[in-house]
């Protein structure tokens, strides 16, 4: 939180308790008291950094009024200034400071006895603890100086005890994202002069943000898991808490660089080709990382999908398709593109069986077709009847065309049926239509006394001469017609006649047809 020029950051009237956590408060600058915070009630600070605030009066960082309560822990005050007193804070009420590092002065309201203060496991540097007629208790805390008759300070303000060094040891300085790093903070101390606990802290700053991850006594070990590749700076701090006072506040840093995990590679193979309606076999190749649970996911470019190393897929339409293979494991995933060329397949036409029909009959055509390209609509047909006429229209797979045609003349006609899909693929089939002429008219009445409609003529009179006698089997052949019929047959040339011979046997007559010139 940062104030506008000439204003404080937080003006707390105290109507209800206020707690501030994990904030940086800076830039307050007022004429009067309380550059960063003016506390008029019950205020709690946890993990607060109070820096670069100023007041022309008292309490550059915080001014706590009479009867107020201030509780601060795990916080830091530095670079705050006050024109009168208490560059870090002026406390006029009950104040408790725990694990607080203060650079600058703390002052109780001069000439009164309204404030009480307790500092524990903390440190005062570059400033003094000032107290006037109030109970100001400091325990396990290092300070630079103290004054005031009412100060109840443990130890003295001068000491030669100090820390000689600090090491920060990461167990893995080049970890992979998703893994954890343990960092241990260990101080090196002067033998014989160390007489109190140290407060150790570990903080991260860098690619993964900033955070305090561990606080301990004399040593600390913190774990952190990287979530973004890059370098993090690990900073460790040691606050002296010797019972005899003087010491140093030290810090040390190391760098942890997080590397991205090794991802599996993906190779979808190809380019692939095939025909519409037929299965195409795919084959993927992956160079897997150290991750586990490798999977293969395919997108075929037509809305279809598959899984596994070697799936198959049939395309419903011809064309060029671009798909992908994604290989995934516990470390992540990688994707490769695939290309597929699908050829068109022409419709398969069944014209139907050959037909024989009379001149007055109609040829019924129930031709059908199939097409493996189920998205090849519209389909159009063209039927040539073989007599110079044709029919056309639209069709559907498996549905008979249902056409009919009548021929004007007899003969044999080649009927062709062709179906074309939307891609121009054409399939054809043919059949033969044989149209026969009608039978000739019945013979003339002069051929016999019968009417030619199946009635029997009486047996002809035998010619003059001897009786030839019975034929074998008891049949008698009338070998000649009546004189009028014979005359008609002999004088008609280049014509066709139905000649009736009479085979007389058990009074039955058979009609035998033949052609004569």
PDB file of C-alpha atoms in Angstrom, residues 104-216:
ATOM      1  CA  UNK A 104      15.076   3.319  13.850  1.00  0.00           C
ATOM      2  CA  UNK A 105      13.778   4.464  17.236  1.00  0.00           C
ATOM      3  CA  UNK A 106      10.811   3.457  19.349  1.00  0.00           C
ATOM      4  CA  UNK A 107       9.569   6.039  21.828  1.00  0.00           C
ATOM      5  CA  UNK A 108       6.878   6.125  24.465  1.00  0.00           C
ATOM      6  CA  UNK A 109       4.979   9.371  24.865  1.00  0.00           C
ATOM      7  CA  UNK A 110       7.306  11.721  26.698  1.00  0.00           C
ATOM      8  CA  UNK A 111       6.323  12.875  30.170  1.00  0.00           C
ATOM      9  CA  UNK A 112       3.465  10.423  30.614  1.00  0.00           C
ATOM     10  CA  UNK A 113       3.106   6.899  31.881  1.00  0.00           C
ATOM     11  CA  UNK A 114       0.358   5.689  29.599  1.00  0.00           C
ATOM     12  CA  UNK A 115       2.358   3.303  27.423  1.00  0.00           C
ATOM     13  CA  UNK A 116       3.622  -0.205  28.047  1.00  0.00           C
ATOM     14  CA  UNK A 117       5.810  -2.115  25.627  1.00  0.00           C
ATOM     15  CA  UNK A 118       7.222  -5.622  25.414  1.00  0.00           C
ATOM     16  CA  UNK A 119       9.811  -6.717  22.843  1.00  0.00           C
ATOM     17  CA  UNK A 120      10.601 -10.435  22.470  1.00  0.00           C
ATOM     18  CA  UNK A 121      12.914 -12.266  20.040  1.00  0.00           C
ATOM     19  CA  UNK A 122      13.456  -9.007  18.186  1.00  0.00           C
ATOM     20  CA  UNK A 123      16.239  -6.634  17.258  1.00  0.00           C
ATOM     21  CA  UNK A 124      16.811  -2.896  17.322  1.00  0.00           C
ATOM     22  CA  UNK A 125      19.464  -1.547  14.950  1.00  0.00           C
ATOM     23  CA  UNK A 126      20.568   1.997  14.103  1.00  0.00           C
ATOM     24  CA  UNK A 127      18.375   3.469  16.789  1.00  0.00           C
ATOM     25  CA  UNK A 128      17.463   3.536  20.482  1.00  0.00           C
ATOM     26  CA  UNK A 129      14.679   2.276  22.684  1.00  0.00           C
ATOM     27  CA  UNK A 130      13.453   5.381  24.497  1.00  0.00           C
ATOM     28  CA  UNK A 131      11.155   5.128  27.466  1.00  0.00           C
ATOM     29  CA  UNK A 132       9.671   7.685  29.839  1.00  0.00           C
ATOM     30  CA  UNK A 133       7.907   6.705  33.040  1.00  0.00           C
ATOM     31  CA  UNK A 134       6.489   3.516  31.554  1.00  0.00           C
ATOM     32  CA  UNK A 135       7.172  -0.215  31.701  1.00  0.00           C
ATOM     33  CA  UNK A 136       9.176  -1.084  28.612  1.00  0.00           C
ATOM     34  CA  UNK A 137      10.287  -4.740  28.817  1.00  0.00           C
ATOM     35  CA  UNK A 138      12.805  -6.165  26.333  1.00  0.00           C
ATOM     36  CA  UNK A 139      13.511  -9.912  26.330  1.00  0.00           C
ATOM     37  CA  UNK A 140      15.744 -12.036  24.091  1.00  0.00           C
ATOM     38  CA  UNK A 141      16.291  -8.968  21.947  1.00  0.00           C
ATOM     39  CA  UNK A 142      19.334  -7.207  20.659  1.00  0.00           C
ATOM     40  CA  UNK A 143      19.328  -3.429  20.775  1.00  0.00           C
ATOM     41  CA  UNK A 144      21.735  -0.598  20.170  1.00  0.00           C
ATOM     42  CA  UNK A 145      20.957   1.706  23.128  1.00  0.00           C
ATOM     43  CA  UNK A 146      18.330   2.380  25.784  1.00  0.00           C
ATOM     44  CA  UNK A 147      17.459   5.347  27.973  1.00  0.00           C
ATOM     45  CA  UNK A 148      14.792   6.431  30.405  1.00  0.00           C
ATOM     46  CA  UNK A 149      14.319   5.680  34.100  1.00  0.00           C
ATOM     47  CA  UNK A 150      11.409   3.314  33.614  1.00  0.00           C
ATOM     48  CA  UNK A 151      13.006   0.965  31.119  1.00  0.00           C
ATOM     49  CA  UNK A 152      13.156  -2.589  32.379  1.00  0.00           C
ATOM     50  CA  UNK A 153      15.780  -3.943  30.040  1.00  0.00           C
ATOM     51  CA  UNK A 154      17.283  -7.406  30.248  1.00  0.00           C
ATOM     52  CA  UNK A 155      21.060  -7.346  29.795  1.00  0.00           C
ATOM     53  CA  UNK A 156      23.176  -4.385  28.891  1.00  0.00           C
ATOM     54  CA  UNK A 157      23.388  -2.184  25.854  1.00  0.00           C
ATOM     55  CA  UNK A 158      26.927  -3.189  24.949  1.00  0.00           C
ATOM     56  CA  UNK A 159      28.335  -6.600  24.061  1.00  0.00           C
ATOM     57  CA  UNK A 160      31.086  -8.185  22.017  1.00  0.00           C
ATOM     58  CA  UNK A 161      29.170 -11.338  21.060  1.00  0.00           C
ATOM     59  CA  UNK A 162      28.566 -11.681  17.315  1.00  0.00           C
ATOM     60  CA  UNK A 163      27.938 -14.057  14.405  1.00  0.00           C
ATOM     61  CA  UNK A 164      30.899 -14.725  12.130  1.00  0.00           C
ATOM     62  CA  UNK A 165      29.171 -16.188   9.059  1.00  0.00           C
ATOM     63  CA  UNK A 166      26.091 -17.688   7.479  1.00  0.00           C
ATOM     64  CA  UNK A 167      25.674 -20.512   4.968  1.00  0.00           C
ATOM     65  CA  UNK A 168      22.694 -21.265   2.750  1.00  0.00           C
ATOM     66  CA  UNK A 169      22.743 -24.779   1.343  1.00  0.00           C
ATOM     67  CA  UNK A 170      20.131 -25.891  -1.211  1.00  0.00           C
ATOM     68  CA  UNK A 171      19.932 -29.648  -1.587  1.00  0.00           C
ATOM     69  CA  UNK A 172      19.309 -29.282  -5.317  1.00  0.00           C
ATOM     70  CA  UNK A 173      20.346 -26.053  -6.985  1.00  0.00           C
ATOM     71  CA  UNK A 174      18.971 -26.938 -10.474  1.00  0.00           C
ATOM     72  CA  UNK A 175      15.610 -28.567  -9.810  1.00  0.00           C
ATOM     73  CA  UNK A 176      12.881 -29.376 -12.314  1.00  0.00           C
ATOM     74  CA  UNK A 177       9.531 -27.658 -12.115  1.00  0.00           C
ATOM     75  CA  UNK A 178       7.130 -29.637 -10.003  1.00  0.00           C
ATOM     76  CA  UNK A 179       9.828 -30.867  -7.623  1.00  0.00           C
ATOM     77  CA  UNK A 180      10.751 -29.401  -4.235  1.00  0.00           C
ATOM     78  CA  UNK A 181      13.945 -27.802  -2.997  1.00  0.00           C
ATOM     79  CA  UNK A 182      15.073 -27.932   0.619  1.00  0.00           C
ATOM     80  CA  UNK A 183      17.259 -25.050   1.815  1.00  0.00           C
ATOM     81  CA  UNK A 184      19.038 -25.173   5.162  1.00  0.00           C
ATOM     82  CA  UNK A 185      20.306 -22.067   6.971  1.00  0.00           C
ATOM     83  CA  UNK A 186      23.167 -22.587   9.398  1.00  0.00           C
ATOM     84  CA  UNK A 187      25.111 -19.797  11.196  1.00  0.00           C
ATOM     85  CA  UNK A 188      28.782 -19.933  12.114  1.00  0.00           C
ATOM     86  CA  UNK A 189      29.413 -18.566  15.591  1.00  0.00           C
ATOM     87  CA  UNK A 190      32.412 -17.337  17.571  1.00  0.00           C
ATOM     88  CA  UNK A 191      33.261 -19.969  20.128  1.00  0.00           C
ATOM     89  CA  UNK A 192      32.747 -18.825  23.678  1.00  0.00           C
ATOM     90  CA  UNK A 193      30.817 -15.680  22.919  1.00  0.00           C
ATOM     91  CA  UNK A 194      27.465 -17.081  21.753  1.00  0.00           C
ATOM     92  CA  UNK A 195      25.007 -17.122  24.637  1.00  0.00           C
ATOM     93  CA  UNK A 196      21.521 -16.923  23.168  1.00  0.00           C
ATOM     94  CA  UNK A 197      19.233 -18.167  20.416  1.00  0.00           C
ATOM     95  CA  UNK A 198      19.271 -16.934  16.823  1.00  0.00           C
ATOM     96  CA  UNK A 199      16.189 -16.322  14.733  1.00  0.00           C
ATOM     97  CA  UNK A 200      16.757 -17.723  11.236  1.00  0.00           C
ATOM     98  CA  UNK A 201      14.539 -16.982   8.269  1.00  0.00           C
ATOM     99  CA  UNK A 202      14.387 -18.086   4.650  1.00  0.00           C
ATOM    100  CA  UNK A 203      12.701 -16.094   1.885  1.00  0.00           C
ATOM    101  CA  UNK A 204      12.338 -16.637  -1.850  1.00  0.00           C
ATOM    102  CA  UNK A 205      12.253 -13.946  -4.519  1.00  0.00           C
ATOM    103  CA  UNK A 206      12.345 -14.280  -8.271  1.00  0.00           C
ATOM    104  CA  UNK A 207      10.558 -16.275 -10.934  1.00  0.00           C
ATOM    105  CA  UNK A 208       8.149 -17.830  -8.480  1.00  0.00           C
ATOM    106  CA  UNK A 209       7.335 -14.652  -6.586  1.00  0.00           C
ATOM    107  CA  UNK A 210       8.388 -13.734  -3.077  1.00  0.00           C
ATOM    108  CA  UNK A 211       7.496 -15.502   0.135  1.00  0.00           C
ATOM    109  CA  UNK A 212       8.872 -16.296   3.556  1.00  0.00           C
ATOM    110  CA  UNK A 213       8.975 -20.069   3.688  1.00  0.00           C
ATOM    111  CA  UNK A 214      10.677 -20.874   6.971  1.00  0.00           C
ATOM    112  CA  UNK A 215      11.552 -19.355  10.341  1.00  0.00           C
ATOM    113  CA  UNK A 216      13.519 -21.221  12.977  1.00  0.00           C
TER     114      UNK A 216
END
